[in-house]
Short mmCIF file of C-alpha atoms in Angstrom, two decimals:
data_model
loop_
_atom_site.label_atom_id
_atom_site.label_comp_id
_atom_site.label_asym_id
_atom_site.label_seq_id
_atom_site.Cartn_x
_atom_site.Cartn_y
_atom_site.Cartn_z
CA UNK A 1 194.02 135.29 96.10
CA UNK A 2 191.15 133.08 97.24
CA UNK A 3 188.56 135.59 98.56
CA UNK A 4 187.24 133.04 101.04
CA UNK A 5 190.46 133.34 103.06
CA UNK A 6 189.30 136.71 104.37
CA UNK A 7 186.44 135.00 106.20
CA UNK A 8 188.76 132.90 108.40
CA UNK A 9 188.84 133.90 112.06
CA UNK A 10 192.12 134.18 114.02
CA UNK A 11 193.08 130.87 115.59
CA UNK A 12 192.45 130.70 119.38
CA UNK A 13 196.14 130.65 120.23
CA UNK A 14 196.81 133.77 118.16
CA UNK A 15 194.02 135.50 120.08
CA UNK A 16 195.58 134.27 123.32
CA UNK A 17 198.96 135.68 122.32
CA UNK A 18 197.32 139.05 121.70
CA UNK A 19 195.47 138.85 125.03
CA UNK A 20 198.73 138.37 126.91
CA UNK A 21 200.60 141.11 125.03
CA UNK A 22 202.27 143.51 127.45
CA UNK A 23 201.77 141.22 130.47
CA UNK A 24 204.84 140.34 132.54
CA UNK A 25 204.13 137.35 134.81
CA UNK A 26 206.14 136.81 138.01
CA UNK A 27 209.59 135.47 137.16
CA UNK A 28 209.66 133.62 140.48
CA UNK A 29 207.06 131.17 139.14
CA UNK A 30 207.84 128.87 136.24
CA UNK A 31 205.29 128.94 133.44
CA UNK A 32 202.64 126.22 133.35
CA UNK A 33 200.52 126.01 130.20
CA UNK A 34 197.10 124.39 130.27
CA UNK A 35 196.24 126.17 127.04
CA UNK A 36 197.00 123.85 124.15
CA UNK A 37 195.74 120.28 123.83
CA UNK A 38 199.06 118.74 122.88
CA UNK A 39 199.82 115.39 124.54
CA UNK A 40 203.03 115.54 126.56
CA UNK A 41 203.33 111.99 127.85
CA UNK A 42 206.32 110.07 126.51
CA UNK A 43 205.98 108.44 123.09
CA UNK A 44 206.28 104.64 123.48
CA UNK A 45 209.70 103.32 122.46
CA UNK A 46 208.30 100.55 120.25
CA UNK A 47 206.63 103.15 118.02
CA UNK A 48 209.90 105.06 117.64
CA UNK A 49 211.73 101.82 116.87
CA UNK A 50 209.20 100.84 114.21
CA UNK A 51 209.56 104.25 112.59
CA UNK A 52 213.35 104.23 112.44
CA UNK A 53 213.60 100.57 111.44
CA UNK A 54 211.65 101.20 108.25
CA UNK A 55 213.39 104.22 106.76
CA UNK A 56 214.01 102.34 103.51
CA UNK A 57 210.43 103.28 102.69
CA UNK A 58 211.61 106.85 102.11
CA UNK A 59 212.85 105.71 98.70
CA UNK A 60 209.31 104.95 97.49
CA UNK A 61 206.22 106.98 96.71
CA UNK A 62 203.43 105.77 99.02
CA UNK A 63 199.98 104.93 97.71
CA UNK A 64 197.26 107.38 98.72
CA UNK A 65 195.07 104.48 99.84
CA UNK A 66 197.85 103.25 102.12
CA UNK A 67 199.42 99.84 102.49
CA UNK A 68 196.90 97.03 102.83
CA UNK A 69 198.62 96.01 106.09
CA UNK A 70 197.89 99.41 107.63
CA UNK A 71 194.26 99.38 106.52
CA UNK A 72 193.91 95.89 107.98
CA UNK A 73 195.50 96.98 111.27
CA UNK A 74 192.97 99.81 111.46
CA UNK A 75 190.11 97.45 110.67
CA UNK A 76 191.34 94.96 113.27
CA UNK A 77 191.48 97.73 115.87
CA UNK A 78 187.89 98.72 115.10
CA UNK A 79 186.86 95.10 115.64
CA UNK A 80 188.67 94.87 118.99
CA UNK A 81 187.61 98.32 120.21
CA UNK A 82 184.02 98.52 119.00
CA UNK A 83 183.14 94.94 118.06
CA UNK A 84 182.26 95.93 114.49
CA UNK A 85 183.38 94.70 111.08
CA UNK A 86 184.86 97.32 108.75
CA UNK A 87 186.05 96.33 105.28
CA UNK A 88 189.76 97.19 105.11
CA UNK A 89 189.67 97.51 101.32
CA UNK A 90 186.67 99.82 100.91
CA UNK A 91 185.72 101.32 104.28
CA UNK A 92 189.10 102.42 105.71
CA UNK A 93 191.48 105.14 104.55
CA UNK A 94 194.66 106.29 106.34
CA UNK A 95 195.06 110.05 106.81
CA UNK A 96 197.77 112.40 108.02
CA UNK A 97 196.08 113.15 111.33
CA UNK A 98 192.45 114.02 111.91
CA UNK A 99 192.92 117.78 111.35
CA UNK A 100 193.88 117.55 107.68
CA UNK A 101 191.28 114.85 107.11
CA UNK A 102 188.44 116.87 108.63
CA UNK A 103 189.44 119.84 106.51
CA UNK A 104 189.82 117.96 103.23
CA UNK A 105 186.66 115.91 103.80
CA UNK A 106 184.60 119.10 103.79
CA UNK A 107 186.16 120.06 100.45
CA UNK A 108 185.08 116.67 99.11
CA UNK A 109 181.50 116.73 100.40
CA UNK A 110 180.32 120.33 100.09
CA UNK A 111 178.66 121.43 96.86
CA UNK A 112 179.01 125.23 96.93
CA UNK A 113 176.89 125.64 93.81
CA UNK A 114 173.79 124.83 95.84
CA UNK A 115 172.13 127.94 97.26
CA UNK A 116 172.69 128.35 100.99
CA UNK A 117 175.05 125.37 101.33
CA UNK A 118 175.30 124.84 105.10
CA UNK A 119 177.49 122.85 107.47
CA UNK A 120 176.39 122.26 111.06
CA UNK A 121 179.01 122.57 113.81
CA UNK A 122 178.73 122.02 117.56
CA UNK A 123 179.27 125.15 119.65
CA UNK A 124 181.85 125.28 121.28
CA UNK A 125 183.92 123.51 118.67
CA UNK A 126 187.27 122.70 117.08
CA UNK A 127 187.99 125.65 114.81
CA UNK A 128 189.01 123.48 111.85
CA UNK A 129 185.30 122.75 111.34
CA UNK A 130 184.61 126.41 110.70
CA UNK A 131 187.65 126.98 108.48
CA UNK A 132 186.95 123.88 106.43
CA UNK A 133 183.36 125.00 105.93
CA UNK A 134 184.23 128.53 104.84
CA UNK A 135 186.94 127.45 102.41
CA UNK A 136 184.60 124.86 100.92
CA UNK A 137 182.25 127.72 100.04
CA UNK A 138 179.55 126.89 102.59
CA UNK A 139 178.21 128.73 105.61
CA UNK A 140 178.58 127.31 109.13
CA UNK A 141 175.61 127.07 111.47
CA UNK A 142 176.64 126.69 115.10
CA UNK A 143 174.51 124.58 117.44
CA UNK A 144 175.16 125.28 121.12
CA UNK A 145 175.65 122.68 123.84
CA UNK A 146 173.52 122.63 126.97
CA UNK A 147 175.35 122.49 130.33
CA UNK A 148 172.16 121.23 131.99
CA UNK A 149 172.24 118.09 129.80
CA UNK A 150 175.89 117.14 130.18
CA UNK A 151 176.76 119.58 127.38
CA UNK A 152 174.66 117.71 124.83
CA UNK A 153 174.29 119.69 121.61
CA UNK A 154 170.80 121.19 121.25
CA UNK A 155 170.00 119.77 117.81
CA UNK A 156 166.30 120.47 118.38
CA UNK A 157 167.07 124.20 118.19
CA UNK A 158 168.03 124.00 114.50
CA UNK A 159 165.29 125.54 112.32
CA UNK A 160 163.69 123.46 109.57
CA UNK A 161 165.00 125.73 106.81
CA UNK A 162 168.58 125.20 108.05
CA UNK A 163 168.17 121.42 108.05
CA UNK A 164 166.93 121.64 104.45
CA UNK A 165 170.18 123.35 103.34
CA UNK A 166 172.55 121.23 105.42
CA UNK A 167 175.06 119.15 103.44
CA UNK A 168 177.48 118.16 106.18
CA UNK A 169 177.42 117.91 109.97
CA UNK A 170 180.47 117.83 112.21
CA UNK A 171 180.04 116.05 115.52
CA UNK A 172 182.71 115.54 118.16
CA UNK A 173 182.37 112.73 120.69
CA UNK A 174 184.05 112.79 123.14
CA UNK A 175 183.68 116.51 122.78
CA UNK A 176 186.32 119.21 122.65
CA UNK A 177 186.25 121.07 125.04
CA UNK A 178 183.38 119.62 127.08
CA UNK A 179 184.40 115.94 127.11
CA UNK A 180 180.77 114.87 126.60
CA UNK A 181 180.05 111.53 124.92
CA UNK A 182 177.02 111.19 122.66
CA UNK A 183 174.61 108.42 123.79
CA UNK A 184 172.86 106.03 121.42
CA UNK A 185 169.57 107.95 121.40
CA UNK A 186 171.35 111.09 120.20
CA UNK A 187 172.99 109.14 117.40
CA UNK A 188 169.57 107.78 116.40
CA UNK A 189 168.22 111.32 116.20
CA UNK A 190 171.10 112.38 113.94
CA UNK A 191 170.78 109.32 111.70
CA UNK A 192 167.05 109.97 111.30
CA UNK A 193 167.75 113.59 110.39
CA UNK A 194 170.46 112.52 107.94
CA UNK A 195 168.05 110.12 106.24
CA UNK A 196 165.41 112.85 106.03
CA UNK A 197 167.63 115.63 104.71
CA UNK A 198 170.47 113.74 103.00
CA UNK A 199 173.43 115.31 104.77
CA UNK A 200 176.69 113.55 105.66
CA UNK A 201 177.89 113.14 109.26
CA UNK A 202 181.61 113.57 110.00
CA UNK A 203 182.28 112.12 113.45
CA UNK A 204 185.46 113.42 115.10
CA UNK A 205 186.50 110.78 117.65
CA UNK A 206 190.15 111.62 118.32
CA UNK A 207 189.66 111.63 122.14
CA UNK A 208 187.94 108.24 122.25
CA UNK A 209 190.70 106.40 124.12
CA UNK A 210 191.06 108.77 127.09
CA UNK A 211 188.12 108.12 129.41
CA UNK A 212 187.30 107.81 133.09
CA UNK A 213 184.23 105.59 133.23
CA UNK A 214 184.24 101.79 133.26
CA UNK A 215 182.62 101.71 129.83
CA UNK A 216 184.55 103.00 126.80
CA UNK A 217 182.87 105.83 124.84
CA UNK A 218 180.39 104.83 122.17
CA UNK A 219 181.70 105.39 118.63
CA UNK A 220 179.69 106.60 115.66
CA UNK A 221 180.15 103.47 113.56
CA UNK A 222 179.41 101.35 116.62
CA UNK A 223 176.18 103.28 117.14
CA UNK A 224 175.29 102.77 113.48
CA UNK A 225 175.70 98.99 113.75
CA UNK A 226 173.61 98.92 116.95
CA UNK A 227 170.86 100.72 115.02
CA UNK A 228 170.98 98.39 112.00
CA UNK A 229 173.03 100.67 109.76
CA UNK A 230 175.98 98.36 109.03
CA UNK A 231 176.54 100.02 105.64
CA UNK A 232 177.42 103.23 107.56
CA UNK A 233 175.46 105.26 105.01
CA UNK A 234 176.32 108.96 105.07
CA UNK A 235 178.65 108.46 108.05
CA UNK A 236 182.44 108.71 108.30
CA UNK A 237 184.37 108.49 111.58
CA UNK A 238 187.74 110.18 112.10
CA UNK A 239 190.30 108.94 114.59
CA UNK A 240 193.94 109.59 115.32
CA UNK A 241 197.01 108.22 117.08
CA UNK A 242 197.97 111.66 118.46
CA UNK A 243 196.15 111.47 121.78
CA UNK A 244 195.80 107.68 121.96
CA UNK A 245 199.51 106.95 121.55
CA UNK A 246 201.16 110.32 122.38
CA UNK A 247 202.45 110.87 118.84
CA UNK A 248 201.00 114.20 117.65
CA UNK A 249 204.14 114.73 115.56
CA UNK A 250 203.57 111.49 113.65
CA UNK A 251 200.48 112.97 111.97
CA UNK A 252 198.69 109.67 111.61
CA UNK A 253 195.10 108.56 111.81
CA UNK A 254 192.40 106.98 109.67
CA UNK A 255 188.84 107.48 108.55
CA UNK A 256 186.27 104.71 108.27
CA UNK A 257 182.66 104.43 107.19
CA UNK A 258 180.50 104.77 104.07
CA UNK A 259 182.40 103.11 101.20
CA UNK A 260 180.94 105.43 98.54
CA UNK A 261 181.98 108.53 100.44
CA UNK A 262 185.48 107.13 100.99
CA UNK A 263 185.79 106.35 97.28
CA UNK A 264 185.22 110.05 96.51
CA UNK A 265 187.46 111.09 99.38
CA UNK A 266 190.26 108.90 97.99
CA UNK A 267 189.87 110.57 94.60
CA UNK A 268 190.17 114.00 96.19
CA UNK A 269 193.19 112.96 98.24
CA UNK A 270 194.94 111.52 95.19
CA UNK A 271 195.06 115.03 93.73
CA UNK A 272 195.45 116.78 97.06
CA UNK A 273 198.59 114.78 97.93
CA UNK A 274 197.29 113.04 101.03
CA UNK A 275 199.50 109.93 100.95
CA UNK A 276 201.12 108.83 104.22
CA UNK A 277 204.85 108.09 104.17
CA UNK A 278 205.78 104.42 104.42
CA UNK A 279 207.89 104.75 107.61
CA UNK A 280 204.94 106.45 109.29
CA UNK A 281 202.65 103.69 108.05
CA UNK A 282 204.89 101.07 109.68
CA UNK A 283 204.93 102.97 112.97
CA UNK A 284 201.15 103.34 112.75
CA UNK A 285 200.65 99.60 112.25
CA UNK A 286 202.66 98.99 115.41
CA UNK A 287 200.67 101.58 117.36
CA UNK A 288 197.21 100.38 116.28
CA UNK A 289 198.21 96.79 117.05
CA UNK A 290 199.08 97.40 120.71
CA UNK A 291 196.75 98.30 123.58
CA UNK A 292 199.03 98.05 126.62
CA UNK A 293 200.54 101.49 126.04
CA UNK A 294 197.04 102.95 125.62
CA UNK A 295 195.93 101.47 128.92
CA UNK A 296 199.02 102.91 130.61
CA UNK A 297 198.33 106.31 129.05
CA UNK A 298 194.71 106.21 130.22
CA UNK A 299 195.82 105.36 133.76
CA UNK A 300 198.11 108.40 133.81
CA UNK A 301 195.20 110.68 132.90
CA UNK A 302 192.94 109.07 135.50
CA UNK A 303 195.59 109.68 138.15
CA UNK A 304 196.00 113.27 137.01
CA UNK A 305 192.30 114.13 137.05
CA UNK A 306 191.86 112.41 140.42
CA UNK A 307 194.58 114.67 141.84
CA UNK A 308 193.36 117.92 140.27
CA UNK A 309 189.58 117.69 140.75
CA UNK A 310 189.57 117.93 144.59
CA UNK A 311 191.67 121.10 144.36
CA UNK A 312 189.43 122.90 141.87
CA UNK A 313 185.96 121.68 142.91
CA UNK A 314 185.75 123.88 146.05
CA UNK A 315 186.47 127.07 144.06
CA UNK A 316 185.00 126.49 140.58
CA UNK A 317 181.94 124.99 138.94
CA UNK A 318 183.75 122.04 137.39
CA UNK A 319 182.89 118.41 136.72
CA UNK A 320 184.80 115.33 135.62
CA UNK A 321 184.24 114.92 131.87
CA UNK A 322 183.06 111.69 130.29
CA UNK A 323 186.32 111.51 128.36
CA UNK A 324 189.19 113.54 126.89
CA UNK A 325 191.88 115.48 128.71
CA UNK A 326 190.13 118.83 129.17
CA UNK A 327 188.29 120.47 132.03
CA UNK A 328 185.62 123.02 131.10
CA UNK A 329 184.97 124.94 134.34
CA UNK A 330 182.83 128.01 134.84
CA UNK A 331 184.68 130.80 136.60
CA UNK A 332 183.09 132.12 139.83
CA UNK A 333 180.74 135.09 139.46
CA UNK A 334 182.20 136.47 142.69
CA UNK A 335 185.42 137.28 140.83
CA UNK A 336 183.63 139.94 138.82
CA UNK A 337 185.61 138.94 135.71
CA UNK A 338 184.71 137.56 132.32
CA UNK A 339 186.66 134.65 130.88
CA UNK A 340 189.24 136.75 129.00
CA UNK A 341 189.87 138.94 132.04
CA UNK A 342 190.27 135.81 134.14
CA UNK A 343 192.80 134.27 131.73
CA UNK A 344 194.84 137.47 131.48
CA UNK A 345 194.87 138.12 135.25
CA UNK A 346 195.70 134.48 136.02
CA UNK A 347 198.67 134.63 133.65
CA UNK A 348 199.79 137.97 135.11
CA UNK A 349 199.56 136.89 138.74
CA UNK A 350 200.18 133.13 138.64
CA UNK A 351 202.04 132.43 135.36
CA UNK A 352 199.45 129.85 134.33
CA UNK A 353 197.95 129.80 130.84
CA UNK A 354 194.34 128.76 130.27
CA UNK A 355 192.21 129.28 127.18
CA UNK A 356 189.13 131.53 127.37
CA UNK A 357 186.05 129.51 126.47
CA UNK A 358 184.68 132.22 124.20
CA UNK A 359 187.65 131.68 121.87
CA UNK A 360 186.30 128.18 121.17
CA UNK A 361 182.72 129.22 120.42
CA UNK A 362 180.65 131.68 118.40
CA UNK A 363 177.77 133.93 119.35
CA UNK A 364 174.40 132.38 118.56
CA UNK A 365 171.10 134.06 119.39
CA UNK A 366 172.97 136.69 121.40
CA UNK A 367 174.93 134.23 123.53
CA UNK A 368 178.39 132.66 123.41
CA UNK A 369 178.29 129.21 125.10
CA UNK A 370 181.95 129.59 126.04
CA UNK A 371 181.31 132.76 128.03
CA UNK A 372 182.45 132.62 131.67
CA UNK A 373 184.26 129.33 131.01
CA UNK A 374 187.88 128.39 130.41
CA UNK A 375 189.45 125.28 128.95
CA UNK A 376 192.14 123.55 130.97
CA UNK A 377 194.22 120.98 129.06
CA UNK A 378 195.63 118.54 131.61
CA UNK A 379 198.39 117.32 129.34
CA UNK A 380 201.50 117.94 131.49
CA UNK A 381 202.78 115.53 134.11
CA UNK A 382 200.62 115.10 137.21
CA UNK A 383 202.86 117.16 139.50
CA UNK A 384 202.80 120.14 137.15
CA UNK A 385 199.00 119.93 136.70
CA UNK A 386 198.57 119.81 140.48
CA UNK A 387 200.81 122.87 140.84
CA UNK A 388 198.72 124.70 138.22
CA UNK A 389 195.49 123.77 140.02
CA UNK A 390 196.88 125.02 143.33
CA UNK A 391 197.83 128.33 141.71
CA UNK A 392 194.36 128.67 140.18
CA UNK A 393 192.75 127.96 143.55
CA UNK A 394 195.00 130.51 145.27
CA UNK A 395 194.29 133.08 142.54
CA UNK A 396 190.53 132.68 142.93
CA UNK A 397 190.63 132.87 146.73
CA UNK A 398 192.72 136.03 146.64
CA UNK A 399 190.57 137.77 144.02
CA UNK A 400 187.02 136.92 145.13
CA UNK A 401 185.27 140.15 145.96
#
């Protein structure tokens, strides 16, 4: 048995299940879950039609590099979305969702024979970063976000000796769970550090198409071009159709960036078995080629957040994120509860599930940046999210000491 498996931490939702063990919520209230970030808007019909109309592809082994038409559709989308040119033949690779790609990319990049091999992760973070790091034989170093700076990651806090051992850095913009978008000056700082220390940047951008400002979130490759790095050296961006097109079950996305890195990643995936089925490729081409359904999806989230924010703002320290479909509120001190106690009591009294923030972070320098916070995934229909917000407000008002 791989001894590294013993280092993996329980997944947040397993911890949540254990937290709620023995709790019987009121049967008079239907359950509302804001716990898991799974899109629940309807999948567009044209994507379903494209999938089912191309089932003849099941009779063929797909190429790991994907059909040239899919790679071109991804490249064309990057041009429309970010105004950048990405070579469909050498700088784009389809993947089976961003989760498996983030995990397998770490296995490709990390050299565990180097003493102290380190991977930097934002804190709080998506737990795949940690698991991918540990199973690649490296050690994670968690870099906390700063609420006072719109949850920007405090890269300046990383010691020089850690930078020297860093081989890979995970960044997430828009962030999970904070929703923060990295500005151009932060990207410049990371590129300068990458040039100095030689590490690779893996940019997780799966929430890029759900945003509330007039200006779409800046992407990593877009930032690179703005800063004169059109070769995307040591940078790979990861994106997915799951949130953008409401197809988490399709397991479809792509990576784009440094051609040399993607050449090695393709080699790894050839052996790993990372080829995308042809029917899914056809459905993906259709999805990447259409923006009207994305605009409709974005409007639904805007409506939802506009309805929920006025309910929660009077009772919690909460702000509208830059992007994504999460809220990251701080629970009131007057409740006299920590975040796990809050989540358990809320479930017991109001039949609403939220995720304790500490489950999405790790202790660094004696502090967990998820402490006293919870993550609310506003993925259900607006009416249900409003009902959940009203229950949370009522719970807080009844329990304030």
